[in-house]
Short mmCIF file of C-alpha atoms and ligand atoms in Angstrom, two decimals:
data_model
loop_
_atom_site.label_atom_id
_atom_site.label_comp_id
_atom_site.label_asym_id
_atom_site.label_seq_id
_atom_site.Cartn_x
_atom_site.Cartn_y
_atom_site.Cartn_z
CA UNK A 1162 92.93 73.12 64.96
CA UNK A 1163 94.45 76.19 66.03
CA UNK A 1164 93.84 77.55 69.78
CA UNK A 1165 94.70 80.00 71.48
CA UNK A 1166 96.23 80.14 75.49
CA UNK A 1167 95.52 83.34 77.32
CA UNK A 1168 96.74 83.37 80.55
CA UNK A 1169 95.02 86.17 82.95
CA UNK A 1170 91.66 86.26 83.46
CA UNK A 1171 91.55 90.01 83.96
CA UNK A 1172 89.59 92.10 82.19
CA UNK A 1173 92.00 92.57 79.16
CA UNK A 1174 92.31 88.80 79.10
CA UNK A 1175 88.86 87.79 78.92
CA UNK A 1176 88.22 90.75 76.14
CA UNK A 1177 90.38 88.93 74.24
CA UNK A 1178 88.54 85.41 74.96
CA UNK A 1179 85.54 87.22 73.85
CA UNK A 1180 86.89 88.58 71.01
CA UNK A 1181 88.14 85.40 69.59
CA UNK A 1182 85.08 83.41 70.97
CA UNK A 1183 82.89 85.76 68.41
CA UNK A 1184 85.45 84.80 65.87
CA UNK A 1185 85.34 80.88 66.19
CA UNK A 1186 89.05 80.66 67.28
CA UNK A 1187 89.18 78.01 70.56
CA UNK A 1188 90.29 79.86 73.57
CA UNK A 1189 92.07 78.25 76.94
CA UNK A 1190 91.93 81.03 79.30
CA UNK A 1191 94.07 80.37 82.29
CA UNK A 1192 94.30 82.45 85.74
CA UNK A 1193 96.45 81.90 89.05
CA UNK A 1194 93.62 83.15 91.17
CA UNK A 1195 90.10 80.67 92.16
CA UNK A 1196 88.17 83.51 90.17
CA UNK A 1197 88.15 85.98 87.40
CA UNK A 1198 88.94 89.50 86.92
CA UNK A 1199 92.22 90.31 88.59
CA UNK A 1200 92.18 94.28 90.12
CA UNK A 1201 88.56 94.29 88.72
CA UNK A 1202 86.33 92.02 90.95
CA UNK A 1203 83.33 91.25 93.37
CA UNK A 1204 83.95 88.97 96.29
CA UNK A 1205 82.13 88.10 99.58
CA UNK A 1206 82.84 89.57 102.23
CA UNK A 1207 82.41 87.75 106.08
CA UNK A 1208 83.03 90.59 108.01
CA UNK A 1209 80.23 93.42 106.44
CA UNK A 1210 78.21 90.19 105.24
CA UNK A 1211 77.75 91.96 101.83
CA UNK A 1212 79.41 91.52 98.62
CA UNK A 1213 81.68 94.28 98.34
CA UNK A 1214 84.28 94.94 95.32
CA UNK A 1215 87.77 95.04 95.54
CA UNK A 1216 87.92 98.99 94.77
CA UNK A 1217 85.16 101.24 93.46
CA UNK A 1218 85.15 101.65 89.11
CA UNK A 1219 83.94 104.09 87.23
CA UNK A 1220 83.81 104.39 83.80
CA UNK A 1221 82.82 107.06 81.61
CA UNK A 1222 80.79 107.69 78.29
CA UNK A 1223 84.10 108.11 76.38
CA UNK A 1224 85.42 104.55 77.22
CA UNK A 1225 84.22 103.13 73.62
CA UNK A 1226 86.35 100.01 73.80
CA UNK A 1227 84.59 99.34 77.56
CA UNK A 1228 81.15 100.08 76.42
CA UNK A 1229 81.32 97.75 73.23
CA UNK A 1230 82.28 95.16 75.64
CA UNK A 1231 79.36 95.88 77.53
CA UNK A 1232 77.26 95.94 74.95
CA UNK A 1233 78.59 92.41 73.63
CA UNK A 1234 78.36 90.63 76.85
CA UNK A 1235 74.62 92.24 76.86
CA UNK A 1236 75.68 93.81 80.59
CA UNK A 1237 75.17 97.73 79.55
CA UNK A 1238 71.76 98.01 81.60
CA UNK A 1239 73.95 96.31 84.54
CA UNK A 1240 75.15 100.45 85.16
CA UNK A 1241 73.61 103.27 87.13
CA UNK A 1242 74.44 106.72 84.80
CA UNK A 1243 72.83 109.98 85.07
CA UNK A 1244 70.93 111.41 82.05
CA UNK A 1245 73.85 114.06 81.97
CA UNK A 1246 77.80 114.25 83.01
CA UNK A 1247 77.20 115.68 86.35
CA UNK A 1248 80.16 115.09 89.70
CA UNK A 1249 79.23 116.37 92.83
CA UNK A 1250 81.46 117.45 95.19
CA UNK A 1251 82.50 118.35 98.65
CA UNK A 1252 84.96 120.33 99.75
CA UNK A 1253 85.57 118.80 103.68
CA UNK A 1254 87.90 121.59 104.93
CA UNK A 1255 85.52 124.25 104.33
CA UNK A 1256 82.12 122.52 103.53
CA UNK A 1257 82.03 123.92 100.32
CA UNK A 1258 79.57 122.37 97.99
CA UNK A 1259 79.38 122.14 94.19
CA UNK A 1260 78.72 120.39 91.25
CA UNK A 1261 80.85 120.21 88.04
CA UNK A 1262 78.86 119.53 84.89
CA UNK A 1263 80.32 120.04 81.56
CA UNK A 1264 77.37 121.12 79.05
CA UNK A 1265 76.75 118.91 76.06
CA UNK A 1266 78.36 121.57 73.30
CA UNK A 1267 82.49 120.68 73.01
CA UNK A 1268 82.50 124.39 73.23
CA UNK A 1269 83.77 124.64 77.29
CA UNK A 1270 80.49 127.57 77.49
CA UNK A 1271 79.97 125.53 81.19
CA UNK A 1272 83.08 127.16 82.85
CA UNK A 1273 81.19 130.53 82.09
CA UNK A 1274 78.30 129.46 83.99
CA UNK A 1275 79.19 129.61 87.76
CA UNK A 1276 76.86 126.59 89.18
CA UNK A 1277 78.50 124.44 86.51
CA UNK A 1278 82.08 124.91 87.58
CA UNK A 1279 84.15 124.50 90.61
CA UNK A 1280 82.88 126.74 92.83
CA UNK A 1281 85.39 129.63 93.52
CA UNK A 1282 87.12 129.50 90.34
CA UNK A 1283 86.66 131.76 87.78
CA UNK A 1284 86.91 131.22 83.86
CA UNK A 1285 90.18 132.57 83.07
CA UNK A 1286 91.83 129.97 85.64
CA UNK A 1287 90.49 127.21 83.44
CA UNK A 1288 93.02 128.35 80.38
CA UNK A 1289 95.32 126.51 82.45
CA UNK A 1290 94.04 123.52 80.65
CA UNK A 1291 96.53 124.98 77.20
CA UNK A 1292 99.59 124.01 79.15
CA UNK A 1293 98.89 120.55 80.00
CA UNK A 1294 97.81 120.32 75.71
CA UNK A 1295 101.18 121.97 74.81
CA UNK A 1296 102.92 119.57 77.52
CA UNK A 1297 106.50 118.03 76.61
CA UNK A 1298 106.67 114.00 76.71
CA UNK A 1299 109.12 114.47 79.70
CA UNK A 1300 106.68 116.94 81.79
CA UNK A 1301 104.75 116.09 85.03
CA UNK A 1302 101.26 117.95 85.41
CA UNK A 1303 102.88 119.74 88.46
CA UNK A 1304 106.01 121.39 85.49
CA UNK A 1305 102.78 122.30 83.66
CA UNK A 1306 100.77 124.25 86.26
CA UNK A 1307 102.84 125.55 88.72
CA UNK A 1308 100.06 127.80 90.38
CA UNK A 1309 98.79 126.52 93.25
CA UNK A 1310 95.56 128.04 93.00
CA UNK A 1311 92.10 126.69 93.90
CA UNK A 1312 91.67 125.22 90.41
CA UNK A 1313 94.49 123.26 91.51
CA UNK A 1314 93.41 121.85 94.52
CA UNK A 1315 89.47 121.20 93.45
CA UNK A 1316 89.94 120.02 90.03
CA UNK A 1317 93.48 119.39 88.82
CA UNK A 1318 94.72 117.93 91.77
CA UNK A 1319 92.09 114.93 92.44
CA UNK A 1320 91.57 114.78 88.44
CA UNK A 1321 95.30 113.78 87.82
CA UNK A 1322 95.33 111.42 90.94
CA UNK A 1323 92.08 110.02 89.85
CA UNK A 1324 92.78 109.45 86.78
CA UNK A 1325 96.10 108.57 86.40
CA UNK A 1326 96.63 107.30 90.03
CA UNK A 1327 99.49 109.23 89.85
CA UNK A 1328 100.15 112.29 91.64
CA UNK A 1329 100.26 115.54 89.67
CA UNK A 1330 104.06 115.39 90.65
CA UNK A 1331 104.65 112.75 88.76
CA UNK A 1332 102.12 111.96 86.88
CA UNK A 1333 102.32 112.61 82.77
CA UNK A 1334 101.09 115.66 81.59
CA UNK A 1335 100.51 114.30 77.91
CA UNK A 1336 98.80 111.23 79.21
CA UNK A 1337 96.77 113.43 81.33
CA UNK A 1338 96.14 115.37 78.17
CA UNK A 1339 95.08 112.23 76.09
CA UNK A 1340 92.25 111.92 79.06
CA UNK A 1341 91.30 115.39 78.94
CA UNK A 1342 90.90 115.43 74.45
CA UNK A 1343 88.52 112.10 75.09
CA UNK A 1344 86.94 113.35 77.60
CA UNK A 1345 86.20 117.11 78.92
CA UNK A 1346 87.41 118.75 75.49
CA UNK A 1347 84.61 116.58 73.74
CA UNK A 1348 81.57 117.58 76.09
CA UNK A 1349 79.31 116.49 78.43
CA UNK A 1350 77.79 113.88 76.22
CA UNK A 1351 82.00 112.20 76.39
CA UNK A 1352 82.01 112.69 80.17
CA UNK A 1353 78.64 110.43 81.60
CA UNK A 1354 79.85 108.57 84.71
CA UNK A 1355 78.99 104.50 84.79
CA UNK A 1356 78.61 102.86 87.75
CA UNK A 1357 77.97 98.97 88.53
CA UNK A 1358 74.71 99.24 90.05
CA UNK A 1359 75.64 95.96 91.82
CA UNK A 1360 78.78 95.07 91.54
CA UNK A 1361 81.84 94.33 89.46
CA UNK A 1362 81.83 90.89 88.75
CA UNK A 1363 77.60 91.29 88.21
CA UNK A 1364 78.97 94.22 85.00
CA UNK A 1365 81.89 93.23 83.88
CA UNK A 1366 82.63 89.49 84.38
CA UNK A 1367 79.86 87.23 85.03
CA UNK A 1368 77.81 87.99 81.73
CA UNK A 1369 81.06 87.64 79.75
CA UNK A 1370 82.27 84.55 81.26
CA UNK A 1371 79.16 82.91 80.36
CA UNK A 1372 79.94 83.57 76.81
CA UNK A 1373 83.55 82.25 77.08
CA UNK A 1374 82.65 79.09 78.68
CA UNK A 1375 81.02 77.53 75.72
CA UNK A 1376 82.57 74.77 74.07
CA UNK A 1377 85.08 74.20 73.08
CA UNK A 1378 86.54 76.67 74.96
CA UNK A 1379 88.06 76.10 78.72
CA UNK A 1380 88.74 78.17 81.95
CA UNK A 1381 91.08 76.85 84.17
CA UNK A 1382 91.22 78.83 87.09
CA UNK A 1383 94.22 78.03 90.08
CA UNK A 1384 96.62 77.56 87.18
CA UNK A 1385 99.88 79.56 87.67
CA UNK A 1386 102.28 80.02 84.77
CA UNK A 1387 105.57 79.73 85.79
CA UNK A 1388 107.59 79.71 82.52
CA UNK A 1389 107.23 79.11 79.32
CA UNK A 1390 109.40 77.20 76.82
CA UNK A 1391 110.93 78.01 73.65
CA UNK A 1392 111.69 76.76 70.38
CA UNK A 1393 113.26 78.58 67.58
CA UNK A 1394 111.06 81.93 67.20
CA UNK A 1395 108.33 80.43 68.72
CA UNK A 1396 106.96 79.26 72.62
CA UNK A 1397 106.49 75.76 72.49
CA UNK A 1398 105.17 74.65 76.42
CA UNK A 1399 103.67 76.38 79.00
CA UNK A 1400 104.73 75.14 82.05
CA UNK A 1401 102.48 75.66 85.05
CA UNK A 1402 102.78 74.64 88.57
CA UNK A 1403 100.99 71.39 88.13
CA UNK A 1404 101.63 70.87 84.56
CA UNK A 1405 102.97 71.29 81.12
CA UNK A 1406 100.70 72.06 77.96
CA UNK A 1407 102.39 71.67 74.68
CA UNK A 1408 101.58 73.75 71.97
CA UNK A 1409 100.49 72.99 68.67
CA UNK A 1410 102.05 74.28 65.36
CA UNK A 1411 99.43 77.06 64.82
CA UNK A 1412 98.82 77.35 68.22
CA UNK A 1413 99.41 81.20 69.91
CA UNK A 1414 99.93 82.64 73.40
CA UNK A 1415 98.85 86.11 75.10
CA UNK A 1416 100.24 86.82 78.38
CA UNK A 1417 97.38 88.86 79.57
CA UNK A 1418 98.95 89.37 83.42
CA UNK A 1419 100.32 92.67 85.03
CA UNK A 1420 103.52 93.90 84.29
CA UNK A 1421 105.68 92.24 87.31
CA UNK A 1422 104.29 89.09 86.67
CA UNK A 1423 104.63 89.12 83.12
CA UNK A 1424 108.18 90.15 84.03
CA UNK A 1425 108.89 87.71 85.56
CA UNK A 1426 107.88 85.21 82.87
CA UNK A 1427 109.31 86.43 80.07
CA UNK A 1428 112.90 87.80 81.60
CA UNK A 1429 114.72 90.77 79.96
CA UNK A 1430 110.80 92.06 78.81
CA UNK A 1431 110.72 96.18 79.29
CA UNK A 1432 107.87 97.13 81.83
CA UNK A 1433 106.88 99.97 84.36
CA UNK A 1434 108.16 98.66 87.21
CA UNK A 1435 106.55 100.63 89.83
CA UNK A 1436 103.12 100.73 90.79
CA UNK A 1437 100.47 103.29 92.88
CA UNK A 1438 98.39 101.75 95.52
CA UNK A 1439 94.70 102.35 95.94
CA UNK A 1440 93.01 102.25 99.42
CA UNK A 1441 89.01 101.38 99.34
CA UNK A 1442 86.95 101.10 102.63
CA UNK A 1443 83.87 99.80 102.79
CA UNK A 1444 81.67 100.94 105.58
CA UNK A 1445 78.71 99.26 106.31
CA UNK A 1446 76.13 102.03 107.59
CA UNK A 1447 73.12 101.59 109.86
CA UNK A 1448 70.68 103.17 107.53
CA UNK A 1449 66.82 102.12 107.92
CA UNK A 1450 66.08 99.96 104.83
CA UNK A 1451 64.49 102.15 101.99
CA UNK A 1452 66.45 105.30 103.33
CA UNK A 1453 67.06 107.21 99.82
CA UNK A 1454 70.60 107.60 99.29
CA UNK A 1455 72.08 111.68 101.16
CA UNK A 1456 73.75 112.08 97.97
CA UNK A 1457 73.50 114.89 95.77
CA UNK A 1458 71.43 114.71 92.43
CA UNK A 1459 70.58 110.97 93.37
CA UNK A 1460 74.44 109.92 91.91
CA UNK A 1461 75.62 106.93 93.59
CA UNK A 1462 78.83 108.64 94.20
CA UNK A 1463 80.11 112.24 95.83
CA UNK A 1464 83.93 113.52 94.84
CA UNK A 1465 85.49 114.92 98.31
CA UNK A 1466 89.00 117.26 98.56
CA UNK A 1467 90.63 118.43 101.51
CA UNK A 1468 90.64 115.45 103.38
CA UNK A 1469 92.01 111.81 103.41
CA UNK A 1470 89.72 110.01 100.68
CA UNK A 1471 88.85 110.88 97.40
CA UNK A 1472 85.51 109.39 96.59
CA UNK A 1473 82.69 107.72 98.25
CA UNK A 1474 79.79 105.67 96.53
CA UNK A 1475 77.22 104.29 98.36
CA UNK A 1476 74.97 101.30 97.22
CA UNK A 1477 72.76 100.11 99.61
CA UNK A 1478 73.98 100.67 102.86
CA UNK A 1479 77.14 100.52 101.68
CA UNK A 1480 79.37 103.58 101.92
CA UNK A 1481 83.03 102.83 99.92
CA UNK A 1482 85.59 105.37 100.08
CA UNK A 1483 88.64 105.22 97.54
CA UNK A 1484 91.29 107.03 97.49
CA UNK A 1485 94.29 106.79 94.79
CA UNK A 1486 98.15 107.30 94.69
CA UNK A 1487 97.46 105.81 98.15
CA UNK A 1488 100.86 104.29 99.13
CA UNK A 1489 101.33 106.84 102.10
CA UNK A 1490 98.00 106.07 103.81
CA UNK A 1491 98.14 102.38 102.54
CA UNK A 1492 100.91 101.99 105.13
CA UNK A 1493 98.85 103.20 107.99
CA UNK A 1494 97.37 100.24 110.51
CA UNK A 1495 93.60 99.17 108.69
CA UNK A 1496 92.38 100.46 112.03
CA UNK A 1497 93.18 103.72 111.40
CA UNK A 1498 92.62 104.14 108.05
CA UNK A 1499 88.64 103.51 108.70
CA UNK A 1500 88.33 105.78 111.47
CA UNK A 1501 89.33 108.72 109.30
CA UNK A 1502 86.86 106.89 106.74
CA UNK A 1503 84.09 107.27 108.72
CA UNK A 1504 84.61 110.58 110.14
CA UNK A 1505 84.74 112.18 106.35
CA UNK A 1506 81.75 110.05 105.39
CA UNK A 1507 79.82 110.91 108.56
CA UNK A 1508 80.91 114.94 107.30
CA UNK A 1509 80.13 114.32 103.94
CA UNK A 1510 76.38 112.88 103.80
CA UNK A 1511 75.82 114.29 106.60
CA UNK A 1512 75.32 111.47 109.43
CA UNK A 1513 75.35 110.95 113.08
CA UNK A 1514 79.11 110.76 113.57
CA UNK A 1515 78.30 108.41 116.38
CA UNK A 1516 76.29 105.93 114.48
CA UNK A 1517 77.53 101.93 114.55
CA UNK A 1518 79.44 100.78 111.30
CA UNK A 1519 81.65 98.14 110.70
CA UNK A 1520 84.65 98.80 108.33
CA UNK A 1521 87.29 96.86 105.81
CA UNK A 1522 89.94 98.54 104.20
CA UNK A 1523 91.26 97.13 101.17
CA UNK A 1524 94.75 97.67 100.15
CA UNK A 1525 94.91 97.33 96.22
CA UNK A 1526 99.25 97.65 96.48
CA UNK A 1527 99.99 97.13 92.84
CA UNK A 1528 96.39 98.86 91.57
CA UNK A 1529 98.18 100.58 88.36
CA UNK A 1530 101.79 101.17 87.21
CA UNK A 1531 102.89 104.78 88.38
CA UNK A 1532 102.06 106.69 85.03
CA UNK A 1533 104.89 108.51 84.88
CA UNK A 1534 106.89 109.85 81.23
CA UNK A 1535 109.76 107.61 82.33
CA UNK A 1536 106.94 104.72 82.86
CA UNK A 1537 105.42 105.62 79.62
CA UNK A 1538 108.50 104.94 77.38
CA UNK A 1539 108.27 101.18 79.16
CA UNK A 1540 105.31 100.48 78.11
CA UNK A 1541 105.47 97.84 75.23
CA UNK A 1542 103.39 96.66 72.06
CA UNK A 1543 101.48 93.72 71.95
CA UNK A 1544 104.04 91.72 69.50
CA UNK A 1545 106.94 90.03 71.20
CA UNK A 1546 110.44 88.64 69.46
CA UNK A 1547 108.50 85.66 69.45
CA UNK A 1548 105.84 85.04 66.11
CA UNK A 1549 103.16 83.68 68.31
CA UNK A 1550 103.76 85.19 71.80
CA UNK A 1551 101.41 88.27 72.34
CA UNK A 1552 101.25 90.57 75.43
CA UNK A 1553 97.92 92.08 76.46
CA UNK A 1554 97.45 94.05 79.92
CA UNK A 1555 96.36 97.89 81.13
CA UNK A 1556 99.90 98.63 81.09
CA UNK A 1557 100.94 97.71 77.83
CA UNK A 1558 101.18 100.42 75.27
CA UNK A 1559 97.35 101.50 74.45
CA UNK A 1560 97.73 104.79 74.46
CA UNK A 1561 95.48 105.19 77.41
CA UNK A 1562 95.89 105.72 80.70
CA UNK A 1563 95.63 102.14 82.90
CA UNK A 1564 92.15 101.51 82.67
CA UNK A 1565 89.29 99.27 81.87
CA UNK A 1566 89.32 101.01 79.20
CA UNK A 1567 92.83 100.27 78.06
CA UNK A 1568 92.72 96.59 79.47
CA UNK A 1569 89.79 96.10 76.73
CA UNK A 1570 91.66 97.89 73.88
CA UNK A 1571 94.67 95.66 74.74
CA UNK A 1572 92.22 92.13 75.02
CA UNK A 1573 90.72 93.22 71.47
CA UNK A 1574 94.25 93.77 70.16
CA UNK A 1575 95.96 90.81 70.85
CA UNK A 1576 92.73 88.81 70.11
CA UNK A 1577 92.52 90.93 66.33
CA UNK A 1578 96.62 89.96 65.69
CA UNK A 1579 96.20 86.10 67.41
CA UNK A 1580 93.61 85.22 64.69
CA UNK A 1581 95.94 86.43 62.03
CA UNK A 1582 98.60 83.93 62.89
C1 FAD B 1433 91.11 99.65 93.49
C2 FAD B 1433 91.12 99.90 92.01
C3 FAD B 1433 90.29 100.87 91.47
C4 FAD B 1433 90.29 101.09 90.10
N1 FAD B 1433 89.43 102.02 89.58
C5 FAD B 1433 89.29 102.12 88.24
C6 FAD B 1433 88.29 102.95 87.69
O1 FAD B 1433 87.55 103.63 88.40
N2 FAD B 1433 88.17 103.00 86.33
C7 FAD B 1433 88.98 102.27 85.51
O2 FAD B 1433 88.79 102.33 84.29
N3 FAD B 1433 89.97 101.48 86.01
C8 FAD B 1433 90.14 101.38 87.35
N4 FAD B 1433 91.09 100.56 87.88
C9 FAD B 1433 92.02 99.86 86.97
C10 FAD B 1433 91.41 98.56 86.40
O3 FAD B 1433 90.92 97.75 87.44
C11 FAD B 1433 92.52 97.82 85.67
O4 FAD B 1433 93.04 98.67 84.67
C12 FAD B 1433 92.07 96.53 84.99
O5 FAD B 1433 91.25 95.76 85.82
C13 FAD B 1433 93.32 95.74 84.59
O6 FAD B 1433 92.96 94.55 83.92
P1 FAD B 1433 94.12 93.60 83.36
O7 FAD B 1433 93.47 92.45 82.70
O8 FAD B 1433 95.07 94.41 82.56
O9 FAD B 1433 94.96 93.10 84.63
P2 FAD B 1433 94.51 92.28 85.93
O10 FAD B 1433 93.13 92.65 86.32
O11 FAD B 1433 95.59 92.47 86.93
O12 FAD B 1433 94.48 90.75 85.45
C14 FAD B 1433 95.61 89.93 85.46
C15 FAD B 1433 95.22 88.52 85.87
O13 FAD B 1433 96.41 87.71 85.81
C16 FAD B 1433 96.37 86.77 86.88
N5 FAD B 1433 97.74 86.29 87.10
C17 FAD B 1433 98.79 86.95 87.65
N6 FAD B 1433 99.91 86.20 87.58
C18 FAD B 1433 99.56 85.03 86.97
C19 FAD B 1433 100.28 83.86 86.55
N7 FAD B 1433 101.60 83.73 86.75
N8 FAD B 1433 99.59 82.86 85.93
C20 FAD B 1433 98.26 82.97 85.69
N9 FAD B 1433 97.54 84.06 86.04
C21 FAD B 1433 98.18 85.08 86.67
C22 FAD B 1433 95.77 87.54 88.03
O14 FAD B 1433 95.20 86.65 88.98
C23 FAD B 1433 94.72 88.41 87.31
O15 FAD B 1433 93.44 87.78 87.31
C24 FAD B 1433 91.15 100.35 89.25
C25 FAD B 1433 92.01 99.39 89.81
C26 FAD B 1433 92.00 99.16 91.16
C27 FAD B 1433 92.91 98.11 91.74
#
């Protein structure tokens, strides 16, 4: 009987094992790592004694492909999301506070309304938002929108880095575009932040693997690929550290892993080859138990400019701080990198900058590919030379920025054109 070997546990690999799991095709589903989930996880941590995850996630009401997923693994009531798209945020150089929130119409009426836009812009600035639609393939947001104005530094500025985890420098205008047309130019009701309300691997990968590890699928965690072997136009062996698996006539293969490791296993493959780090600390604050969260509009989460981090999200009484395009301050001493933490969170709820916390940092090096145009044109389809070789992954060519959202679309690809073969 035909089966099918992914190999990466990730998010876009285990939306594939889903996929073909719903469809009654077998599924091996491999992963170097003790655990699933890749740059997408939950783990334990000694130190803060909490479970903590590896970098703080947000989707939003416009990732379809994520919230199917959720819906399928029966995880969607696993999220905290406010009734409407609402982000908070502080301004830590001049303690400006405001709240962007996009009404429900597609029609932009909200940046006519001055409490729902950034505060100190004005309505005209936002037509800004025409360039980066008319942008060329080979323009950065910072060719498109040259003024540096405040619209620039309190919206364009940590949108691009956020969501590109790029900076606007060199970030892709057109991608950039792509997330503004699914996103702000649809309306509020395209533009609802998710957040875990526990955790990562509580949302996204516990519920699912349950569904994968039925029979007669397997998981086989601590399984590196090293190579694979070919025959003709087709792979015929994976060959792992501690073994070899033959493959089977019918059999396929997705190589669900990020782009330098895939690289590496499939030589002369076309890939971004450079990567953006992202820097989360987790700060564990001395809050009395029951102590409602000092967060605006009850959101788990508060945007900050004009200082070191770009987010923080508190669950609990833990305060995580993210900050993207982060390869500058990822190459500052951990030490240092949570002092400046805690000073911006003690400025931005509001707390006793001379309360006890305890602090890890979390250097994600490799978090996405650097979303460049040059990057872009790397990015490949999910069919190799190969007839039953398939390549799933954020980075591969979705369309979409590297995301959840794109891992899933990838994962649902690969699984739709593996159960074809
Ligand atoms: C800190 C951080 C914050 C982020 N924030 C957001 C966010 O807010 N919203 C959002 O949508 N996205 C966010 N992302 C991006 C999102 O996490 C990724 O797009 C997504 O998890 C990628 O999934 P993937 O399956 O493509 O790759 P991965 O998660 O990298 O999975 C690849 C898997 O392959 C395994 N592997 C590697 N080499 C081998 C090998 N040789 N053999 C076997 N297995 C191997 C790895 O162990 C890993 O489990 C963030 C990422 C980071 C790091």
């Amino acid at each position: 009987m035909k089966q099918v070997h992914i190999v990466g546990a990730g998010l876009s690999g285990l939306a594939c094992a889903l996929r073909l799991t719903r469809t009654g095709v077998p599924v091996i589903l491999y992963d170097a790592a003790a655990q699933a989930g890749g740059r997408c996880r939950s783990y334990w941590d000694s130190k803060l004694k909490r479970q903590v995850d590896n970098g703080n996630h947000l989707l939003l009401s416009a990732n379809y492909a994520a919230l199917d997923y959720l819906r399928e693994i029966r995880a969607r009531d696993r999220f905290v999301s406010p009734a409407r798209a609402s982000f908070p945020f502080v301004d830590l150089a001049s303690g400006d506070r405001w709240t962007v929130s996009p009404g429900i119409s597609p029609l932009p009426w909200w940046v006519f309304q001055n409490r729902h836009r950034v505060s100190g812009t004005n309505p005209l600035d936002y037509l800004s938002i025409l360039r980066i639609a008319a942008a060329r393939s080979d323009e950065t947001v910072a060719e498109c929108l040259p003024k540096r104005d405040l619209l620039w530094h309190r919206f364009w500025q940590p949108f691009c880095t956020s969501a590109l985890n790029t900076p606007p420098e060199e970030a892709s205008a057109q991608l950039l575009w792509r997330t503004i047309r699914e996103t702000f130019a649809r309306g509020g009701k395209a533009c609802v932040p998710l957040v875990p309300k526990k955790g990562l691997s509580d949302s996204f990968l516990d519920p699912a693997l349950e569904i994968v590890q039925s029979a007669p699928n397997q998981i086989l965690f601590n399984h590196r690929l090293r190579s694979l072997d070919f025959e003709g136009d087709r792979v015929s062996a994976l060959e792992f550290g501690g073994g070899r698996v033959e493959l089977g006539e019918s059999d396929a293969v997705v190589i669900a892993l990020p782009p330098g490791n895939a690289a590496q296993i499939l030589p002369g493959l076309k890939a971004p080859d450079d990567s953006r780090s992202i820097v989360n600390v987790h700060l564990r604050l001395a809050l009395a138990p029951d102590t409602p969260p000092p967060l605006p509009e009850n959101l788990p989460f508060l945007g900050m400019v004009g200082g070191s981090f770009d987010w923080v999200f508190l669950r609990d009484d833990i305060a995580s701080l993210t900050v993207s395009a982060a390869d500058r301050l990822a190459g500052q001493p951990a030490e240092e990198i949570a002092r400046v933490a805690w000073s911006e969170t003690a400025q931005a709820l509001g707390l006793d900058p001379n309360c006890e916390y305890e602090a890890r940092v979390v250097k994600e090096r490799r978090a996405t590919f650097a979303q460049t145009p040059a990057a872009l044109k790397l990015r490949p389809g999910a069919r190799t030379a190969w007839r039953n070789l398939l390549l799933a992954g954020d980075w591969t060519d979705t369309g979409y920025p590297a995301t959840i959202e794109s891992a899933i679309r990838s994962g649902n690809n690969a699984a739709a054109l593996a159960s074809g073969f």
